[in-house]
Each structure stands twice: as structure tokens, then as C-alpha cells.
PDB file of C-alpha atoms in Angstrom:
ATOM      1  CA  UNK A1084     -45.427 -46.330-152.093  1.00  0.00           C
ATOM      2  CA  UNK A1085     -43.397 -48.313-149.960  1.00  0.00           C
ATOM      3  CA  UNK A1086     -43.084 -47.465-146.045  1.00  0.00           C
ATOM      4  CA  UNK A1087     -40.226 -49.079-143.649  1.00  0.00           C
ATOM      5  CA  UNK A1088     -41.102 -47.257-140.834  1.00  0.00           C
ATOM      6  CA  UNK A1089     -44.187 -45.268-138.806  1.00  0.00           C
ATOM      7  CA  UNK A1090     -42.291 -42.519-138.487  1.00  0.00           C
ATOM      8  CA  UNK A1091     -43.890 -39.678-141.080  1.00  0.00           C
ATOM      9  CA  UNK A1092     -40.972 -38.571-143.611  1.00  0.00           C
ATOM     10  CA  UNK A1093     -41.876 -36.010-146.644  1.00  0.00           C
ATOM     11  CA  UNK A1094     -44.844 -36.624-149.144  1.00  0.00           C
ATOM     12  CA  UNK A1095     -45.368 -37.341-152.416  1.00  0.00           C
ATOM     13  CA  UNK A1096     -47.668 -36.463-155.013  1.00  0.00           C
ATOM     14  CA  UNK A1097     -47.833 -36.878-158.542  1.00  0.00           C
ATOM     15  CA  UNK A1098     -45.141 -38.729-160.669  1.00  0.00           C
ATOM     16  CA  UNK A1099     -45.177 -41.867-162.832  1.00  0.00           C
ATOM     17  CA  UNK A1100     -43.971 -44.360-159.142  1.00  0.00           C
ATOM     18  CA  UNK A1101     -44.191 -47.083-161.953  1.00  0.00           C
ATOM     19  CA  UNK A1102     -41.304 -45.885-163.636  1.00  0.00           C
ATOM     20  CA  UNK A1103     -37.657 -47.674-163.783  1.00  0.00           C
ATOM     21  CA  UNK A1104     -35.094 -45.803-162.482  1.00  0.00           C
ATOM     22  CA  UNK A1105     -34.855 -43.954-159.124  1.00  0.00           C
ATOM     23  CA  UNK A1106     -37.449 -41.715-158.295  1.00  0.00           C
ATOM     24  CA  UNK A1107     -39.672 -40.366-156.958  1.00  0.00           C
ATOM     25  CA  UNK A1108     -39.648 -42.626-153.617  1.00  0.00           C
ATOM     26  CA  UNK A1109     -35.795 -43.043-153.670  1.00  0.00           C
ATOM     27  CA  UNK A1110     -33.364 -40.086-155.277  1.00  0.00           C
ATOM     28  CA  UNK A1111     -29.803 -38.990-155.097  1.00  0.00           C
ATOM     29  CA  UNK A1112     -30.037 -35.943-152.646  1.00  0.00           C
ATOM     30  CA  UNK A1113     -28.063 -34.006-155.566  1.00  0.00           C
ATOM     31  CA  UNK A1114     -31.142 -34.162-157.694  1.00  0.00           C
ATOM     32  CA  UNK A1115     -33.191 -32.357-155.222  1.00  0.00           C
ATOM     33  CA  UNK A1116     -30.885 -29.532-154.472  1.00  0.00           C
ATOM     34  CA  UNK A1117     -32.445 -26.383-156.158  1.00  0.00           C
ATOM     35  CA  UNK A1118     -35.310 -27.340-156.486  1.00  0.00           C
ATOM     36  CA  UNK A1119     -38.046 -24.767-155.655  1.00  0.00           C
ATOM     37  CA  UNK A1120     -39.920 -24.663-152.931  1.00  0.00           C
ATOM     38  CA  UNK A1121     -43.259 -23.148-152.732  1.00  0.00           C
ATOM     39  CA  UNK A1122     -46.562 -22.831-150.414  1.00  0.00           C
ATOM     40  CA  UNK A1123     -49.746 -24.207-150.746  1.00  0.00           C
ATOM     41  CA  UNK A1124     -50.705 -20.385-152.038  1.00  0.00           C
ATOM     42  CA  UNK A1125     -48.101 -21.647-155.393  1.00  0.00           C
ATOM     43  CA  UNK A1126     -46.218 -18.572-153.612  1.00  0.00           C
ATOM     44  CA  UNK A1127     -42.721 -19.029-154.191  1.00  0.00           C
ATOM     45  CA  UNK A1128     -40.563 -19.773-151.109  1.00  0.00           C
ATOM     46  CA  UNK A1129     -37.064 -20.277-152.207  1.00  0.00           C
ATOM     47  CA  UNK A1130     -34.777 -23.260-153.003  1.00  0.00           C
ATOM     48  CA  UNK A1131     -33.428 -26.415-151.893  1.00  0.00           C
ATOM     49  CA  UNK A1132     -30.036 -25.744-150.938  1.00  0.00           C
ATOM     50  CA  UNK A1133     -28.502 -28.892-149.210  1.00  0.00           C
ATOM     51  CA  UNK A1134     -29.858 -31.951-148.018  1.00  0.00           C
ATOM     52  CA  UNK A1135     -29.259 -32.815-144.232  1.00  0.00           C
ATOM     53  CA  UNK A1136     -28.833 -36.449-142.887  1.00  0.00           C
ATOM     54  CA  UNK A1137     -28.563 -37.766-139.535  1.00  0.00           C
ATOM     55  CA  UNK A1138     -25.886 -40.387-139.840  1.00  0.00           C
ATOM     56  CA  UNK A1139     -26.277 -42.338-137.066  1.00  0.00           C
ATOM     57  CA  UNK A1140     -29.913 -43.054-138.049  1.00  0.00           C
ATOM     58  CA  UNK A1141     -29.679 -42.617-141.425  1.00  0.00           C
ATOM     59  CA  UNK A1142     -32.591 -40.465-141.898  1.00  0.00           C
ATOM     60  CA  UNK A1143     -33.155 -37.101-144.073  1.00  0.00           C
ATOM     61  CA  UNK A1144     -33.497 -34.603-141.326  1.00  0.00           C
ATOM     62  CA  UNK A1145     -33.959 -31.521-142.660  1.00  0.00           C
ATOM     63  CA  UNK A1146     -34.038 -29.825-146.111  1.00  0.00           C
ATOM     64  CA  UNK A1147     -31.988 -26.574-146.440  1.00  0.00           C
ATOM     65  CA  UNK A1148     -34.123 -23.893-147.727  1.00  0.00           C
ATOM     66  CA  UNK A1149     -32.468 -20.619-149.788  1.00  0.00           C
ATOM     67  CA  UNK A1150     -34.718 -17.546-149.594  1.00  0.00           C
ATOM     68  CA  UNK A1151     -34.155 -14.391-150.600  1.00  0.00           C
ATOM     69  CA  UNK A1152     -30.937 -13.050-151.730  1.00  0.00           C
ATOM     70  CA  UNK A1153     -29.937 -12.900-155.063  1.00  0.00           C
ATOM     71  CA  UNK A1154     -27.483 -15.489-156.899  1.00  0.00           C
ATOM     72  CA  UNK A1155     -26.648 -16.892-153.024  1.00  0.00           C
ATOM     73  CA  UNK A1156     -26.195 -13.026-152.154  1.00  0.00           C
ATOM     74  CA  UNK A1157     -28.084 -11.709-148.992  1.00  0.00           C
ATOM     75  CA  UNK A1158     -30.134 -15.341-148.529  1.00  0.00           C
ATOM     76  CA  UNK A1159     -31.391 -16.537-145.554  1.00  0.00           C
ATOM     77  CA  UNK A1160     -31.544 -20.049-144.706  1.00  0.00           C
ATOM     78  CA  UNK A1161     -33.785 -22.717-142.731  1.00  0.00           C
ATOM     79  CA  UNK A1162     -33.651 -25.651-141.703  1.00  0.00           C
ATOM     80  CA  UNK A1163     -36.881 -27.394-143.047  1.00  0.00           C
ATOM     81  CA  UNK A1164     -37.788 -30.579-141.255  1.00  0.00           C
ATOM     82  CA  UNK A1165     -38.104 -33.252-143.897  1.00  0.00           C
ATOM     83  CA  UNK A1166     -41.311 -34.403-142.717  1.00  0.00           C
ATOM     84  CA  UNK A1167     -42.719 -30.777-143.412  1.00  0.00           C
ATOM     85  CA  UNK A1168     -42.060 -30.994-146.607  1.00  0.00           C
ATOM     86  CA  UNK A1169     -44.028 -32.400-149.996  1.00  0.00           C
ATOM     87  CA  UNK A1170     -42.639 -33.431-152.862  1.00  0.00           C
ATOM     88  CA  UNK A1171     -44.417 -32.785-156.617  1.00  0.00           C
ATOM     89  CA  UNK A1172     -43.037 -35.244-158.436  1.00  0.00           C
ATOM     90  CA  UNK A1173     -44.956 -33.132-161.716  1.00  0.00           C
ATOM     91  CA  UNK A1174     -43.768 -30.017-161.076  1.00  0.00           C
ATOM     92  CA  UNK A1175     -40.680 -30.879-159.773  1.00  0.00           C
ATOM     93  CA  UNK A1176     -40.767 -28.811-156.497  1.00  0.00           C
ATOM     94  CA  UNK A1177     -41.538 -29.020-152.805  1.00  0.00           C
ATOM     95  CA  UNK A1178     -44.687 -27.700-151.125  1.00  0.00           C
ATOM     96  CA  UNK A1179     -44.302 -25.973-147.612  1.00  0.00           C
ATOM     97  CA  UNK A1180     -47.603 -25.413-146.089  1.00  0.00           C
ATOM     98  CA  UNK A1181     -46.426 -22.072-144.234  1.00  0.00           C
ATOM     99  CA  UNK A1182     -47.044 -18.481-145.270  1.00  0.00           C
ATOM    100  CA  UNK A1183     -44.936 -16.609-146.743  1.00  0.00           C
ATOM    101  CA  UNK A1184     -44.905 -13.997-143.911  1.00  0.00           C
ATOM    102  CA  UNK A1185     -44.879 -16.545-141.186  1.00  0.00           C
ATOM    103  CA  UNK A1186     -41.589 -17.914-142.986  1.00  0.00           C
ATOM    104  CA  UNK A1187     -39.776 -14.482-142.132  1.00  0.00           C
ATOM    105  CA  UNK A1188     -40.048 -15.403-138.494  1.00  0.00           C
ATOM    106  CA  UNK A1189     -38.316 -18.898-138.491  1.00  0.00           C
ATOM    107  CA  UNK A1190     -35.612 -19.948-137.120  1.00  0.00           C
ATOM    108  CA  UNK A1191     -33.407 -19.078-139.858  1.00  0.00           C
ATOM    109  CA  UNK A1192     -29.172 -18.532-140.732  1.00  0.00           C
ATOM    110  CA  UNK A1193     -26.639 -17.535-142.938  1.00  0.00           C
ATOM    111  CA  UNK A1194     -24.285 -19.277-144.857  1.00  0.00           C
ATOM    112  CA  UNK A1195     -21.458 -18.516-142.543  1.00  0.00           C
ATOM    113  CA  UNK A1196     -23.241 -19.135-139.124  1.00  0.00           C
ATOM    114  CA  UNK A1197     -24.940 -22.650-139.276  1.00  0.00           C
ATOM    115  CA  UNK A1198     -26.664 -23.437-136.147  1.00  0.00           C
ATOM    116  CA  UNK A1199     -25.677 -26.806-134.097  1.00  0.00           C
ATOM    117  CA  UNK A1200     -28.490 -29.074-136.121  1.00  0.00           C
ATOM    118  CA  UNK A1201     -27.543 -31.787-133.214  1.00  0.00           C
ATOM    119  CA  UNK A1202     -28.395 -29.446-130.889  1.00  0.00           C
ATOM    120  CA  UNK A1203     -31.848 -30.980-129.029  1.00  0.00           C
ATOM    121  CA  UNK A1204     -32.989 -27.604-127.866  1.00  0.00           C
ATOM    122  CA  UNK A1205     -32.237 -25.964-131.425  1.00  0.00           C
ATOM    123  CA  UNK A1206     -34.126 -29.215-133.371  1.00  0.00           C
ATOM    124  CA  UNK A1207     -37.155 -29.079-130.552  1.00  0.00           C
ATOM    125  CA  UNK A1208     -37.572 -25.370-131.997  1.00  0.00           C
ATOM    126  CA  UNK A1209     -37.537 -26.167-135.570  1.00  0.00           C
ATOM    127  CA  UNK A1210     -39.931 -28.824-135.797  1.00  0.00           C
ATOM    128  CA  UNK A1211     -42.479 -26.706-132.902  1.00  0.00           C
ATOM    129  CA  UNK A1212     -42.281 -23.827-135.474  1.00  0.00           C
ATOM    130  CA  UNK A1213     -43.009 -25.860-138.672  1.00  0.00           C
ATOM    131  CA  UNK A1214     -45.357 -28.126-136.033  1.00  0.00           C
ATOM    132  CA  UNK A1215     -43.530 -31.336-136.982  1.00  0.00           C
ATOM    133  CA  UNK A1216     -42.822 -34.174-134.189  1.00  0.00           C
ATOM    134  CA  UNK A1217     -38.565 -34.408-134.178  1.00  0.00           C
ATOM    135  CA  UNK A1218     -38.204 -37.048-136.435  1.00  0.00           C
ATOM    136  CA  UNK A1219     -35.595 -38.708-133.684  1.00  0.00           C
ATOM    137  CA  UNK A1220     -38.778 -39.337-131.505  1.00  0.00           C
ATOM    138  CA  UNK A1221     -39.793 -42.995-131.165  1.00  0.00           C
ATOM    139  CA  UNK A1222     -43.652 -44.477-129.936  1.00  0.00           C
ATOM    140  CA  UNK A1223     -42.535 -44.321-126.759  1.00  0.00           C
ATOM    141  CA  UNK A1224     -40.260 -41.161-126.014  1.00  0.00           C
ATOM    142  CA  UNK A1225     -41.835 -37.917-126.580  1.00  0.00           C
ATOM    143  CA  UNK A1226     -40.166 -35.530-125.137  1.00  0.00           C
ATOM    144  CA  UNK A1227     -36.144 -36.023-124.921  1.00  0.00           C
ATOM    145  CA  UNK A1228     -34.544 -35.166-128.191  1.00  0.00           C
ATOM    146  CA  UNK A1229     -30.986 -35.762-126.247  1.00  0.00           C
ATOM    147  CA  UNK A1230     -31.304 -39.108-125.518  1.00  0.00           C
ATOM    148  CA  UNK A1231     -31.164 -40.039-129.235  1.00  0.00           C
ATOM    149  CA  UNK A1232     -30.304 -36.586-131.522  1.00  0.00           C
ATOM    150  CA  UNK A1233     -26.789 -35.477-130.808  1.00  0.00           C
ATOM    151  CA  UNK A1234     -25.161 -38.714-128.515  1.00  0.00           C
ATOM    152  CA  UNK A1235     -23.911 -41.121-130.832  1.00  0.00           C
ATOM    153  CA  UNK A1236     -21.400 -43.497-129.972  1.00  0.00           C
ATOM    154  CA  UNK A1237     -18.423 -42.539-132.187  1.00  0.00           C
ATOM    155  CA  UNK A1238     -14.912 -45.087-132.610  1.00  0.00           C
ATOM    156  CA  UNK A1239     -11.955 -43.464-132.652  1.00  0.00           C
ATOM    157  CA  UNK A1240      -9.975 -44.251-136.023  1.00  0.00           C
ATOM    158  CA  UNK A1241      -6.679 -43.834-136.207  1.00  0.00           C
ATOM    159  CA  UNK A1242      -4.607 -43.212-139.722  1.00  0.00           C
ATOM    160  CA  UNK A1243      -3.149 -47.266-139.553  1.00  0.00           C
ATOM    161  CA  UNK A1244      -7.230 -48.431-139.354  1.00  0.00           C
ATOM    162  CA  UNK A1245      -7.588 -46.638-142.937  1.00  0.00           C
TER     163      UNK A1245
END
């Protein structure tokens, strides 16, 4: 498997990584959404309902899980941090080492109130409760989220730059 960085990022296990093609180690974040997600138990969890990227970085930041609910109806969601996360390239689904109870008391939303994901204080939570280091942390900064999640340097475009 090929690795550009230290920085842990989801898993992998099974799957042909011989194959030609995308996939497993690179994939259009389209072909993950609703894909199940279960725990280690092979209790199911939910689904994958978006894919989240930090665009400054350009890192997967967190997977959007679906639970509950029926047909989109009545589900909760969470914010999974990506590095939480293992993909089975066999069975076609994520693993989530958390319990299914424990899962009921995560930070969690609805469709209609997403939380600030920029937010350092909200992204500190998420990754304490799944215990996950924020992916935004480097060797040498362990502590503040702010300095690098949620300040990016924007330019100002105007409709004659397009």
C-alpha cells in the first residue's frame, strides 16, 4: 500500500490492491457513499452518507455516518473521523470499532442542523470520543486544532476573475 504521509488515515483490508483500475487505495468518494458500516461485533451500524474533505489540506476528514431512521426518515448522523474507520475491500463495507450502544452517545446531528465541522472545539470532541488524534495535528503541535483546522487563507474572487 502506498503511504505519502505519517499521519494515520483509514485502513484497509482485503481486496485484490493488484488490480487495474482505482481501488481500493484510491476511489471516487461517490463509490463509498452507502456503503455499510458495521462494528467489529459484524453489528450493523448504519451507512456512509457523504464524504467530508478539508480543502485546504486536501485530506478526507470525516465519513458521514446514517443510523437509524428509515429510507433517510428519523436518522441520526455522525461525523466519523476518517482515521477511525476500516475499509473491507471484500465485503465492501467499513468497520467501526465502537459499540453499538456507545454509538448512541456520540456527538451526533440531523440532516437539517450540521454542526460547524471547522469548528476546533467541535473536531477536538469528535476525534476524543472515537479516540482518534485530529487528523489536522502535525509531529510537533498537539494540542491547537485552530491554528491549522478552520483559518485558511481564502482570495477573494470576483465575477471578472472567472
Amino acid at each position: 500500500m502506498a503511504t505519502f504521509g505519517s499521519e494515520k488515515q483509514a485502513n484497509i483490508v482485503g481486496g485484490d490492491i493488484q488490480n487495474e483500475g482505482p481501488g481500493p487505495e484510491i476511489m471516487a468518494a461517490d463509490t463509498l457513499e452507502g456503503d455499510d458500516v458495521v462494528n467489529t461485533r459484524g453489528e450493523d451500524l448504519g451507512n456512509i452518507k457523504d464524504i467530508m474533505i478539508d480543502v485546504p489540506s486536501g485530506r478526507v476528514a470525516y465519513a458521514v455516518l446514517s443510523s437509524g431512521g428509515f429510507l433517510g426518515l428519523g436518522d441520526k448522523l455522525f461525523a466519523i473521523p476518517w482515521s477511525a474507520l476500516t475499509l473491507d475491500a471484500d465485503r465492501k463495507c467499513f468497520i467501526l470499532d465502537v459499540e453499538k450502544d456507545h454509538l448512541k452517545n456520540a456527538p451526533g446531528f440531523d440532516k437539517d442542523h450540521w454542526p460547524s465541522m471547522a469548528d476546533p472545539t467541535w473536531a477536538n470532541e469528535v476525534h476524543s470520543f472515537y479516540g482518534q488524534k485530529g487528523y489536522w495535528r502535525g509531529q510537533t503541535e498537539q494540542s491547537n486544532p485552530s491554528s491549522t483546522l478552520g483559518s485558511t487563507d481564502r482570495t477573494e474572487i470576483g465575477p471578472d476573475d472567472v
